[in-house]
PDB file of C-alpha atoms in Angstrom:
ATOM      1  CA  MET A  14     -15.495   3.535   0.341  1.00 42.00           C
ATOM      2  CA  SER A  15     -15.189   7.034  -1.015  1.00 40.00           C
ATOM      3  CA  ILE A  16     -14.690   7.534  -4.734  1.00 35.00           C
ATOM      4  CA  ALA A  17     -12.769  10.641  -5.749  1.00 36.00           C
ATOM      5  CA  ASN A  18     -13.886  11.480  -9.227  1.00 35.00           C
ATOM      6  CA  ALA A  19     -13.035  14.910 -10.606  1.00 32.00           C
ATOM      7  CA  GLY A  20     -10.163  16.374 -12.536  1.00 35.00           C
ATOM      8  CA  ARG A  21      -7.354  15.317 -14.787  1.00 36.00           C
ATOM      9  CA  VAL A  22      -4.973  12.402 -14.954  1.00 39.00           C
ATOM     10  CA  LEU A  23      -1.246  13.075 -15.004  1.00 40.00           C
ATOM     11  CA  PHE A  24       0.220  12.855 -18.504  1.00 41.00           C
ATOM     12  CA  GLY A  25      -3.214  12.822 -20.120  1.00 38.00           C
ATOM     13  CA  ARG A  26      -6.690  14.319 -20.155  1.00 37.00           C
ATOM     14  CA  THR A  27      -9.847  12.827 -18.749  1.00 39.00           C
ATOM     15  CA  PRO A  28     -13.474  13.913 -19.071  1.00 37.00           C
ATOM     16  CA  LYS A  29     -15.114  15.627 -16.139  1.00 37.00           C
ATOM     17  CA  LEU A  30     -16.282  13.003 -13.713  1.00 34.00           C
ATOM     18  CA  THR A  31     -18.966  12.917 -11.067  1.00 34.00           C
ATOM     19  CA  ARG A  32     -18.567  11.860  -7.450  1.00 36.00           C
ATOM     20  CA  ASN A  33     -20.238   8.688  -6.247  1.00 35.00           C
ATOM     21  CA  LEU A  34     -20.190   6.748  -3.011  1.00 33.00           C
ATOM     22  CA  ALA A  35     -19.974   2.956  -3.075  1.00 38.00           C
ATOM     23  CA  GLN A  36     -21.654   1.300  -0.118  1.00 35.00           C
ATOM     24  CA  ILE A  37     -20.486  -2.041   1.236  1.00 36.00           C
ATOM     25  CA  SER A  38     -23.371  -3.111   3.456  1.00 35.00           C
ATOM     26  CA  SER A  39     -21.745  -6.252   4.850  1.00 37.00           C
ATOM     27  CA  LEU A  40     -18.880  -4.374   6.534  1.00 42.00           C
ATOM     28  CA  LYS A  41     -18.816  -2.606   9.897  1.00 41.00           C
ATOM     29  CA  PHE A  42     -17.456   0.935   9.803  1.00 40.00           C
ATOM     30  CA  TYR A  43     -16.882   3.455  12.550  1.00 39.00           C
ATOM     31  CA  SER A  44     -14.973   6.701  12.970  1.00 41.00           C
ATOM     32  CA  SER A  45     -11.569   6.382  14.601  1.00 46.00           C
ATOM     33  CA  GLN A  46      -9.915   8.968  16.799  1.00 66.00           C
ATOM     34  CA  MET A  47      -7.729  10.377  14.057  1.00 80.00           C
ATOM     35  CA  PRO A  48      -6.976  13.911  12.877  1.00 83.00           C
ATOM     36  CA  LYS A  49      -9.231  15.339  10.202  1.00 89.00           C
ATOM     37  CA  TYR A  50      -7.068  15.423   7.092  1.00 94.00           C
ATOM     38  CA  GLU A  51      -7.594  17.544   4.001  1.00 94.00           C
ATOM     39  CA  PHE A  52      -6.881  14.866   1.395  1.00 95.00           C
ATOM     40  CA  VAL A  53      -7.050  11.572   3.303  1.00 96.00           C
ATOM     41  CA  LYS A  54      -9.952   9.708   4.907  1.00 96.00           C
ATOM     42  CA  THR A  55      -9.454   7.091   7.612  1.00 97.00           C
ATOM     43  CA  GLU A  56     -11.678   4.455   9.143  1.00 96.00           C
ATOM     44  CA  LYS A  57     -11.512   1.144  10.973  1.00 97.00           C
ATOM     45  CA  VAL A  58     -13.466  -1.761   9.484  1.00 97.00           C
ATOM     46  CA  GLY A  59     -14.060  -5.459   9.813  1.00 95.00           C
ATOM     47  CA  GLU A  60     -15.765  -7.812  12.218  1.00 94.00           C
ATOM     48  CA  ASN A  61     -13.283  -6.938  14.968  1.00 94.00           C
ATOM     49  CA  GLN A  62     -12.748  -3.375  13.784  1.00 96.00           C
ATOM     50  CA  ASN A  63      -9.014  -4.047  13.600  1.00 97.00           C
ATOM     51  CA  ILE A  64      -8.441  -3.181   9.944  1.00 98.00           C
ATOM     52  CA  ALA A  65      -7.460   0.415   9.150  1.00 98.00           C
ATOM     53  CA  VAL A  66      -8.468   1.813   5.744  1.00 98.00           C
ATOM     54  CA  ILE A  67      -6.670   4.921   4.522  1.00 98.00           C
ATOM     55  CA  THR A  68      -8.314   6.454   1.455  1.00 97.00           C
ATOM     56  CA  LEU A  69      -6.718   9.081  -0.768  1.00 97.00           C
ATOM     57  CA  ASP A  70      -9.341  11.726  -1.461  1.00 95.00           C
ATOM     58  CA  ARG A  71      -7.911  14.638  -3.413  1.00 91.00           C
ATOM     59  CA  MET A  72     -10.918  15.442  -5.555  1.00 75.00           C
ATOM     60  CA  LYS A  73      -9.471  17.924  -8.036  1.00 75.00           C
ATOM     61  CA  GLY A  74      -6.921  15.712  -9.700  1.00 72.00           C
ATOM     62  CA  LEU A  75      -7.681  12.032  -9.383  1.00 91.00           C
ATOM     63  CA  ASN A  76      -5.516  11.924  -6.261  1.00 94.00           C
ATOM     64  CA  LEU A  77      -2.539  13.769  -7.675  1.00 93.00           C
ATOM     65  CA  LEU A  78       0.256  13.593  -5.124  1.00 93.00           C
ATOM     66  CA  ASN A  79       2.159  16.419  -3.493  1.00 90.00           C
ATOM     67  CA  ASN A  80       3.983  16.838  -0.190  1.00 91.00           C
ATOM     68  CA  THR A  81       0.779  17.674   1.665  1.00 93.00           C
ATOM     69  CA  VAL A  82      -0.961  14.510   0.492  1.00 94.00           C
ATOM     70  CA  ILE A  83       2.078  12.345   1.246  1.00 94.00           C
ATOM     71  CA  ASN A  84       2.552  13.886   4.692  1.00 95.00           C
ATOM     72  CA  GLU A  85      -1.081  13.134   5.517  1.00 97.00           C
ATOM     73  CA  VAL A  86      -0.727   9.552   4.286  1.00 96.00           C
ATOM     74  CA  ASN A  87       2.449   9.122   6.335  1.00 96.00           C
ATOM     75  CA  ASP A  88       0.808  10.543   9.440  1.00 96.00           C
ATOM     76  CA  ALA A  89      -2.225   8.273   9.138  1.00 97.00           C
ATOM     77  CA  VAL A  90      -0.134   5.186   8.379  1.00 97.00           C
ATOM     78  CA  PHE A  91       2.217   5.662  11.306  1.00 96.00           C
ATOM     79  CA  LYS A  92      -0.584   6.482  13.754  1.00 97.00           C
ATOM     80  CA  PHE A  93      -2.317   3.231  12.812  1.00 97.00           C
ATOM     81  CA  ASP A  94       1.020   1.407  12.882  1.00 96.00           C
ATOM     82  CA  LYS A  95       1.319   2.371  16.569  1.00 96.00           C
ATOM     83  CA  ASP A  96      -2.326   1.620  17.367  1.00 96.00           C
ATOM     84  CA  ASP A  97      -2.496  -1.734  19.168  1.00 94.00           C
ATOM     85  CA  SER A  98      -6.134  -2.178  18.157  1.00 95.00           C
ATOM     86  CA  VAL A  99      -5.124  -2.263  14.472  1.00 97.00           C
ATOM     87  CA  SER A 100      -3.584  -5.382  12.920  1.00 97.00           C
ATOM     88  CA  VAL A 101      -3.488  -4.615   9.184  1.00 98.00           C
ATOM     89  CA  LEU A 102      -3.551  -1.414   7.104  1.00 98.00           C
ATOM     90  CA  ILE A 103      -5.143  -0.874   3.690  1.00 98.00           C
ATOM     91  CA  LEU A 104      -4.248   2.019   1.382  1.00 98.00           C
ATOM     92  CA  THR A 105      -6.685   2.816  -1.403  1.00 98.00           C
ATOM     93  CA  GLY A 106      -8.067   5.586  -3.597  1.00 96.00           C
ATOM     94  CA  SER A 107     -11.162   5.912  -5.782  1.00 94.00           C
ATOM     95  CA  GLU A 108     -12.543   3.694  -8.528  1.00 93.00           C
ATOM     96  CA  LYS A 109     -11.111   6.136 -11.078  1.00 94.00           C
ATOM     97  CA  ALA A 110      -7.664   6.507  -9.564  1.00 96.00           C
ATOM     98  CA  PHE A 111      -5.551   5.091  -6.800  1.00 97.00           C
ATOM     99  CA  ALA A 112      -3.211   8.000  -7.455  1.00 96.00           C
ATOM    100  CA  ALA A 113      -2.542   9.520 -10.871  1.00 93.00           C
ATOM    101  CA  GLY A 114       1.004  10.583 -10.059  1.00 87.00           C
ATOM    102  CA  ALA A 115       2.837  13.605  -8.720  1.00 82.00           C
ATOM    103  CA  ASP A 116       1.444  17.031  -9.537  1.00 80.00           C
ATOM    104  CA  VAL A 117       3.580  18.247 -12.460  1.00 84.00           C
ATOM    105  CA  LYS A 118       2.807  21.899 -11.697  1.00 81.00           C
ATOM    106  CA  ASP A 119       4.701  21.543  -8.404  1.00 80.00           C
ATOM    107  CA  MET A 120       7.723  20.009 -10.120  1.00 82.00           C
ATOM    108  CA  GLN A 121       7.788  22.261 -13.175  1.00 84.00           C
ATOM    109  CA  VAL A 122       9.223  25.226 -11.250  1.00 83.00           C
ATOM    110  CA  MET A 123      11.749  23.209  -9.246  1.00 82.00           C
ATOM    111  CA  ASP A 124      15.476  23.287 -10.027  1.00 83.00           C
ATOM    112  CA  TYR A 125      18.307  20.934  -9.064  1.00 88.00           C
ATOM    113  CA  SER A 126      19.539  22.869  -6.046  1.00 89.00           C
ATOM    114  CA  GLN A 127      16.018  23.162  -4.637  1.00 86.00           C
ATOM    115  CA  ALA A 128      15.402  19.433  -5.062  1.00 84.00           C
ATOM    116  CA  VAL A 129      18.650  18.621  -3.251  1.00 88.00           C
ATOM    117  CA  LYS A 130      18.172  21.158  -0.442  1.00 87.00           C
ATOM    118  CA  GLU A 131      14.581  20.112   0.202  1.00 82.00           C
ATOM    119  CA  GLU A 132      15.398  16.397  -0.215  1.00 84.00           C
ATOM    120  CA  PHE A 133      12.448  16.194  -2.591  1.00 83.00           C
ATOM    121  CA  LEU A 134      10.619  12.826  -2.457  1.00 83.00           C
ATOM    122  CA  GLU A 135      12.634  11.708   0.594  1.00 86.00           C
ATOM    123  CA  SER A 136       9.498  11.434   2.728  1.00 86.00           C
ATOM    124  CA  TRP A 137       7.509   9.763  -0.063  1.00 86.00           C
ATOM    125  CA  THR A 138       8.961   6.322   0.715  1.00 88.00           C
ATOM    126  CA  ALA A 139       8.349   6.409   4.472  1.00 91.00           C
ATOM    127  CA  ILE A 140       5.337   4.080   4.471  1.00 93.00           C
ATOM    128  CA  SER A 141       7.537   1.189   3.332  1.00 91.00           C
ATOM    129  CA  LYS A 142       8.909   1.124   6.897  1.00 91.00           C
ATOM    130  CA  THR A 143       5.671   0.085   8.627  1.00 94.00           C
ATOM    131  CA  ARG A 144       5.813  -2.870  11.013  1.00 95.00           C
ATOM    132  CA  LYS A 145       2.296  -4.017  10.220  1.00 97.00           C
ATOM    133  CA  PRO A 146       1.185  -5.406   6.851  1.00 98.00           C
ATOM    134  CA  LEU A 147       0.154  -2.698   4.392  1.00 98.00           C
ATOM    135  CA  ILE A 148      -2.117  -3.770   1.537  1.00 98.00           C
ATOM    136  CA  GLY A 149      -2.701  -1.634  -1.541  1.00 98.00           C
ATOM    137  CA  ALA A 150      -6.208  -1.763  -3.050  1.00 98.00           C
ATOM    138  CA  VAL A 151      -5.667  -0.248  -6.500  1.00 98.00           C
ATOM    139  CA  ASN A 152      -8.509   0.816  -8.755  1.00 97.00           C
ATOM    140  CA  GLY A 153      -8.059   2.934 -11.855  1.00 96.00           C
ATOM    141  CA  TYR A 154      -4.857   4.842 -12.461  1.00 97.00           C
ATOM    142  CA  ALA A 155      -1.657   4.179 -10.514  1.00 97.00           C
ATOM    143  CA  LEU A 156       0.753   6.353 -12.448  1.00 97.00           C
ATOM    144  CA  GLY A 157       4.220   7.673 -11.670  1.00 95.00           C
ATOM    145  CA  GLY A 158       4.321   8.422  -7.958  1.00 95.00           C
ATOM    146  CA  GLY A 159       1.002   6.604  -7.610  1.00 96.00           C
ATOM    147  CA  CYS A 160       2.524   3.428  -8.997  1.00 97.00           C
ATOM    148  CA  GLU A 161       5.507   3.894  -6.691  1.00 97.00           C
ATOM    149  CA  LEU A 162       3.170   4.376  -3.723  1.00 97.00           C
ATOM    150  CA  ALA A 163       1.417   1.110  -4.565  1.00 97.00           C
ATOM    151  CA  LEU A 164       4.791  -0.646  -4.874  1.00 97.00           C
ATOM    152  CA  MET A 165       5.577   0.307  -1.259  1.00 96.00           C
ATOM    153  CA  CYS A 166       2.663  -1.837  -0.090  1.00 97.00           C
ATOM    154  CA  ASP A 167       3.370  -5.406   1.007  1.00 97.00           C
ATOM    155  CA  ILE A 168       0.544  -6.850  -1.107  1.00 98.00           C
ATOM    156  CA  ILE A 169      -1.377  -5.298  -4.008  1.00 98.00           C
ATOM    157  CA  TYR A 170      -4.933  -6.266  -4.964  1.00 98.00           C
ATOM    158  CA  ALA A 171      -6.191  -4.594  -8.141  1.00 98.00           C
ATOM    159  CA  GLY A 172      -9.496  -3.766  -9.753  1.00 98.00           C
ATOM    160  CA  GLU A 173     -10.084  -5.050 -13.266  1.00 98.00           C
ATOM    161  CA  LYS A 174      -9.668  -1.557 -14.727  1.00 96.00           C
ATOM    162  CA  ALA A 175      -6.449  -0.715 -12.888  1.00 98.00           C
ATOM    163  CA  GLN A 176      -3.660   0.836 -14.949  1.00 97.00           C
ATOM    164  CA  PHE A 177      -0.029   0.949 -13.799  1.00 98.00           C
ATOM    165  CA  ALA A 178       2.672   3.105 -15.393  1.00 98.00           C
ATOM    166  CA  GLN A 179       5.891   5.036 -14.825  1.00 97.00           C
ATOM    167  CA  PRO A 180       5.371   7.756 -17.461  1.00 96.00           C
ATOM    168  CA  GLU A 181       8.000  10.177 -16.142  1.00 95.00           C
ATOM    169  CA  ILE A 182      10.134   9.577 -19.241  1.00 96.00           C
ATOM    170  CA  THR A 183       7.453  11.281 -21.362  1.00 95.00           C
ATOM    171  CA  ILE A 184       7.943  14.600 -19.564  1.00 93.00           C
ATOM    172  CA  GLY A 185      11.737  14.587 -19.535  1.00 94.00           C
ATOM    173  CA  THR A 186      12.471  12.991 -16.168  1.00 93.00           C
ATOM    174  CA  MET A 187      12.512   9.553 -14.518  1.00 94.00           C
ATOM    175  CA  PRO A 188      11.026   7.801 -11.469  1.00 94.00           C
ATOM    176  CA  GLY A 189      12.387   9.153  -8.193  1.00 92.00           C
ATOM    177  CA  ALA A 190      10.428   7.398  -5.434  1.00 93.00           C
ATOM    178  CA  GLY A 191      11.557   3.827  -6.037  1.00 94.00           C
ATOM    179  CA  GLY A 192      10.024   3.011  -9.421  1.00 95.00           C
ATOM    180  CA  THR A 193      13.218   1.860 -11.129  1.00 96.00           C
ATOM    181  CA  GLN A 194      14.183  -0.203  -8.080  1.00 95.00           C
ATOM    182  CA  ARG A 195      10.954  -1.844  -6.904  1.00 95.00           C
ATOM    183  CA  LEU A 196       9.619  -2.569 -10.391  1.00 96.00           C
ATOM    184  CA  THR A 197      12.866  -4.342 -11.282  1.00 95.00           C
ATOM    185  CA  ARG A 198      12.758  -6.442  -8.125  1.00 93.00           C
ATOM    186  CA  ASN A 199       9.082  -7.281  -8.633  1.00 92.00           C
ATOM    187  CA  MET A 200       9.013  -8.028 -12.357  1.00 93.00           C
ATOM    188  CA  GLY A 201      12.592  -8.480 -13.512  1.00 93.00           C
ATOM    189  CA  LEU A 202      14.855  -6.403 -15.744  1.00 96.00           C
ATOM    190  CA  SER A 203      13.083  -6.612 -19.092  1.00 96.00           C
ATOM    191  CA  LYS A 204       9.551  -5.743 -17.975  1.00 96.00           C
ATOM    192  CA  ALA A 205      10.731  -2.979 -15.663  1.00 97.00           C
ATOM    193  CA  MET A 206      12.989  -1.506 -18.317  1.00 97.00           C
ATOM    194  CA  GLU A 207      10.175  -1.472 -20.856  1.00 97.00           C
ATOM    195  CA  MET A 208       7.824   0.342 -18.467  1.00 97.00           C
ATOM    196  CA  VAL A 209      10.414   2.916 -17.405  1.00 97.00           C
ATOM    197  CA  LEU A 210      11.818   3.664 -20.860  1.00 98.00           C
ATOM    198  CA  THR A 211       8.512   3.795 -22.763  1.00 98.00           C
ATOM    199  CA  GLY A 212       6.071   5.145 -20.205  1.00 97.00           C
ATOM    200  CA  ASN A 213       3.585   2.550 -21.450  1.00 97.00           C
ATOM    201  CA  TYR A 214       0.618   1.584 -19.305  1.00 97.00           C
ATOM    202  CA  MET A 215       0.221  -1.947 -17.903  1.00 98.00           C
ATOM    203  CA  ASN A 216      -3.310  -3.174 -17.284  1.00 98.00           C
ATOM    204  CA  ALA A 217      -4.405  -5.317 -14.344  1.00 98.00           C
ATOM    205  CA  VAL A 218      -4.156  -8.638 -16.196  1.00 98.00           C
ATOM    206  CA  GLU A 219      -0.625  -7.864 -17.367  1.00 97.00           C
ATOM    207  CA  ALA A 220       0.303  -6.681 -13.873  1.00 97.00           C
ATOM    208  CA  GLU A 221      -0.916  -9.931 -12.345  1.00 97.00           C
ATOM    209  CA  LYS A 222       1.024 -12.003 -14.873  1.00 96.00           C
ATOM    210  CA  ALA A 223       4.142  -9.941 -14.182  1.00 95.00           C
ATOM    211  CA  GLY A 224       3.832 -10.461 -10.435  1.00 95.00           C
ATOM    212  CA  LEU A 225       3.074  -6.831  -9.681  1.00 96.00           C
ATOM    213  CA  VAL A 226      -0.325  -7.619  -8.151  1.00 97.00           C
ATOM    214  CA  SER A 227      -1.619 -10.695  -6.321  1.00 98.00           C
ATOM    215  CA  LYS A 228      -5.254 -10.826  -7.457  1.00 98.00           C
ATOM    216  CA  ILE A 229      -7.782  -8.944  -9.596  1.00 98.00           C
ATOM    217  CA  PHE A 230     -11.421  -8.197  -8.759  1.00 98.00           C
ATOM    218  CA  PRO A 231     -14.319  -6.177 -10.177  1.00 97.00           C
ATOM    219  CA  PRO A 232     -13.827  -2.546  -9.096  1.00 96.00           C
ATOM    220  CA  ASP A 233     -16.863  -2.490  -6.812  1.00 95.00           C
ATOM    221  CA  GLN A 234     -15.670  -5.641  -5.008  1.00 97.00           C
ATOM    222  CA  LEU A 235     -12.030  -4.684  -4.604  1.00 98.00           C
ATOM    223  CA  LEU A 236     -12.175  -3.076  -1.168  1.00 97.00           C
ATOM    224  CA  ALA A 237     -14.395  -5.793   0.291  1.00 97.00           C
ATOM    225  CA  GLU A 238     -12.039  -8.505  -1.000  1.00 98.00           C
ATOM    226  CA  THR A 239      -9.027  -6.616   0.305  1.00 98.00           C
ATOM    227  CA  ILE A 240     -10.652  -6.386   3.729  1.00 98.00           C
ATOM    228  CA  LYS A 241     -11.262 -10.158   3.656  1.00 98.00           C
ATOM    229  CA  LEU A 242      -7.554 -10.665   3.021  1.00 98.00           C
ATOM    230  CA  ALA A 243      -6.674  -8.240   5.819  1.00 98.00           C
ATOM    231  CA  GLU A 244      -8.974 -10.048   8.247  1.00 98.00           C
ATOM    232  CA  LYS A 245      -7.393 -13.398   7.347  1.00 98.00           C
ATOM    233  CA  ILE A 246      -3.945 -11.968   8.079  1.00 98.00           C
ATOM    234  CA  ALA A 247      -5.210 -10.307  11.265  1.00 97.00           C
ATOM    235  CA  SER A 248      -6.428 -13.653  12.608  1.00 97.00           C
ATOM    236  CA  HIS A 249      -2.797 -14.604  13.270  1.00 97.00           C
ATOM    237  CA  SER A 250      -0.381 -13.341  15.920  1.00 97.00           C
ATOM    238  CA  PRO A 251       0.478  -9.669  15.287  1.00 96.00           C
ATOM    239  CA  LEU A 252       3.947 -10.253  16.708  1.00 97.00           C
ATOM    240  CA  ILE A 253       4.709 -13.190  14.431  1.00 97.00           C
ATOM    241  CA  ILE A 254       3.159 -11.391  11.448  1.00 97.00           C
ATOM    242  CA  SER A 255       5.593  -8.492  11.893  1.00 96.00           C
ATOM    243  CA  MET A 256       8.522 -10.917  12.178  1.00 97.00           C
ATOM    244  CA  ALA A 257       7.472 -12.806   9.048  1.00 97.00           C
ATOM    245  CA  LYS A 258       6.916  -9.565   7.110  1.00 96.00           C
ATOM    246  CA  LYS A 259      10.405  -8.373   7.968  1.00 96.00           C
ATOM    247  CA  SER A 260      11.911 -11.697   6.897  1.00 96.00           C
ATOM    248  CA  VAL A 261      10.196 -11.524   3.486  1.00 95.00           C
ATOM    249  CA  HIS A 262      11.514  -7.991   2.993  1.00 94.00           C
ATOM    250  CA  ILE A 263      15.030  -9.164   3.856  1.00 94.00           C
ATOM    251  CA  ALA A 264      14.708 -11.685   1.001  1.00 92.00           C
ATOM    252  CA  TYR A 265      13.633  -8.837  -1.263  1.00 88.00           C
ATOM    253  CA  GLU A 266      16.573  -6.616  -0.276  1.00 90.00           C
ATOM    254  CA  THR A 267      19.576  -8.904   0.405  1.00 93.00           C
ATOM    255  CA  THR A 268      21.365 -12.015  -0.819  1.00 93.00           C
ATOM    256  CA  LEU A 269      20.016 -15.543  -0.389  1.00 95.00           C
ATOM    257  CA  LYS A 270      22.699 -16.376   2.167  1.00 95.00           C
ATOM    258  CA  GLN A 271      21.909 -13.311   4.275  1.00 96.00           C
ATOM    259  CA  GLY A 272      18.180 -13.940   3.941  1.00 95.00           C
ATOM    260  CA  LEU A 273      18.427 -17.563   5.041  1.00 96.00           C
ATOM    261  CA  GLN A 274      20.468 -16.577   8.066  1.00 96.00           C
ATOM    262  CA  PHE A 275      17.961 -13.886   9.049  1.00 96.00           C
ATOM    263  CA  GLU A 276      15.021 -16.254   8.519  1.00 96.00           C
ATOM    264  CA  ARG A 277      16.542 -18.983  10.687  1.00 96.00           C
ATOM    265  CA  THR A 278      17.354 -16.535  13.480  1.00 96.00           C
ATOM    266  CA  SER A 279      13.820 -15.133  13.336  1.00 96.00           C
ATOM    267  CA  PHE A 280      12.359 -18.647  13.337  1.00 96.00           C
ATOM    268  CA  TYR A 281      14.311 -19.484  16.475  1.00 96.00           C
ATOM    269  CA  GLY A 282      13.091 -16.206  17.950  1.00 96.00           C
ATOM    270  CA  THR A 283       9.447 -17.267  17.640  1.00 97.00           C
ATOM    271  CA  PHE A 284      10.161 -19.985  20.242  1.00 97.00           C
ATOM    272  CA  ALA A 285      10.674 -17.251  22.833  1.00 97.00           C
ATOM    273  CA  THR A 286       7.131 -15.920  22.308  1.00 97.00           C
ATOM    274  CA  ALA A 287       3.907 -16.775  24.094  1.00 97.00           C
ATOM    275  CA  ASP A 288       2.052 -16.686  20.768  1.00 97.00           C
ATOM    276  CA  ARG A 289       4.202 -19.452  19.263  1.00 96.00           C
ATOM    277  CA  LYS A 290       3.448 -21.652  22.269  1.00 96.00           C
ATOM    278  CA  GLU A 291      -0.248 -20.825  22.108  1.00 96.00           C
ATOM    279  CA  GLY A 292      -0.422 -21.467  18.357  1.00 96.00           C
ATOM    280  CA  MET A 293       1.150 -24.916  18.555  1.00 96.00           C
ATOM    281  CA  THR A 294      -0.794 -25.845  21.683  1.00 97.00           C
ATOM    282  CA  ALA A 295      -4.074 -24.818  20.065  1.00 96.00           C
ATOM    283  CA  PHE A 296      -3.199 -26.890  16.983  1.00 96.00           C
ATOM    284  CA  VAL A 297      -2.514 -29.995  19.075  1.00 97.00           C
ATOM    285  CA  GLU A 298      -5.668 -29.429  21.128  1.00 97.00           C
ATOM    286  CA  LYS A 299      -7.704 -28.825  17.955  1.00 96.00           C
ATOM    287  CA  ARG A 300      -9.030 -25.417  18.979  1.00 96.00           C
ATOM    288  CA  ALA A 301      -8.715 -21.849  17.762  1.00 95.00           C
ATOM    289  CA  PRO A 302      -5.645 -20.042  19.143  1.00 96.00           C
ATOM    290  CA  LYS A 303      -5.961 -16.970  21.375  1.00 96.00           C
ATOM    291  CA  TYR A 304      -2.984 -14.765  20.616  1.00 96.00           C
ATOM    292  CA  ILE A 305      -1.857 -12.020  22.998  1.00 95.00           C
ATOM    293  CA  ASN A 306       0.814 -10.357  20.811  1.00 94.00           C
ATOM    294  CA  GLU A 307       3.643 -11.459  23.098  1.00 95.00           C
TER     295      GLU A 307
END
C-alpha cells in the first residue's frame, strides 16, 4: 500500500510530509499487465489474486485531482472491469489523503464558455458505471472532488482519521461532480445541505453515523480490512453480484415501485443462470459452490 505524503491540502495548508510505505505481510501481491500510469498504481491482491487495488499516487498535492489523474483512474478501473480474472475493485489513496480535491490552479483560469465547451468534470463520474463492485478505502482527506470520487464507490470503508468535506462554497463555487446529489441521497437533506453550504469537515465517526461510510478501522488496517470485504464479495457468483449491484443502484436512483419491479425481474432472471442452480444445489448438498460466472 503506497502512501503519498507530500504537498498541500485543497482549501488549507499542511506541513511538509515524508513518504512512507506500509507493508501488509499477510497479503499476496503481484504486478498485473497494466499500463504504467503517472499518478496511479495498480495491483492484484488476495488469496486468489482476484481483487484489483487502484491507488492514487500524486505525490505533490495529497492526490489533488485533475483531468490527467481522473483519466488514469478511469482507464485502470475500466480495464479491471473487463478483466475476467478480477471480481472486485478497490480505490484508495494514502494515509494522509484519499484525494484532497480538484486542483484549484487548474480551475482558477477557466471561464464559463471553456467549462461548457470542454464539458468539464463530465468524465469525472465515469467510474460510477462499473459492472463490478467498487469499494472505496478512504484514509485522510476526501475533500471536494475527492469526496465526490469516494461517493461514486459502491461501499466506503474509512480510516479513523478520515475527513470528508465539500468545501467548494468557501472558494466561490459549488460541487460539480455529484456532491449535491449523492450526499443528499446518502445522508438526507439536512446533513447534505449543511456540508454543502458551510464547507465544514465531517470526521469518520460522523460519516459512519450519517450512513456515508460502512465501517471504520485504524489507518494501517484499512486496506487489509477492505481486501477482506472484497474477498468475501468475490466468493459469490460474479454474474449474480453484478445483477444485485445494479438492482441496489436502481433503488438509489428511482421510485420504490420502479425498483421493486426491476428487482423482481432480476430475481426471476437469476433462475436462467447456471450459478443460481449451482448455488442452491451446493446449499442442499452442504458443500461449497463452484461458480462459473454463467
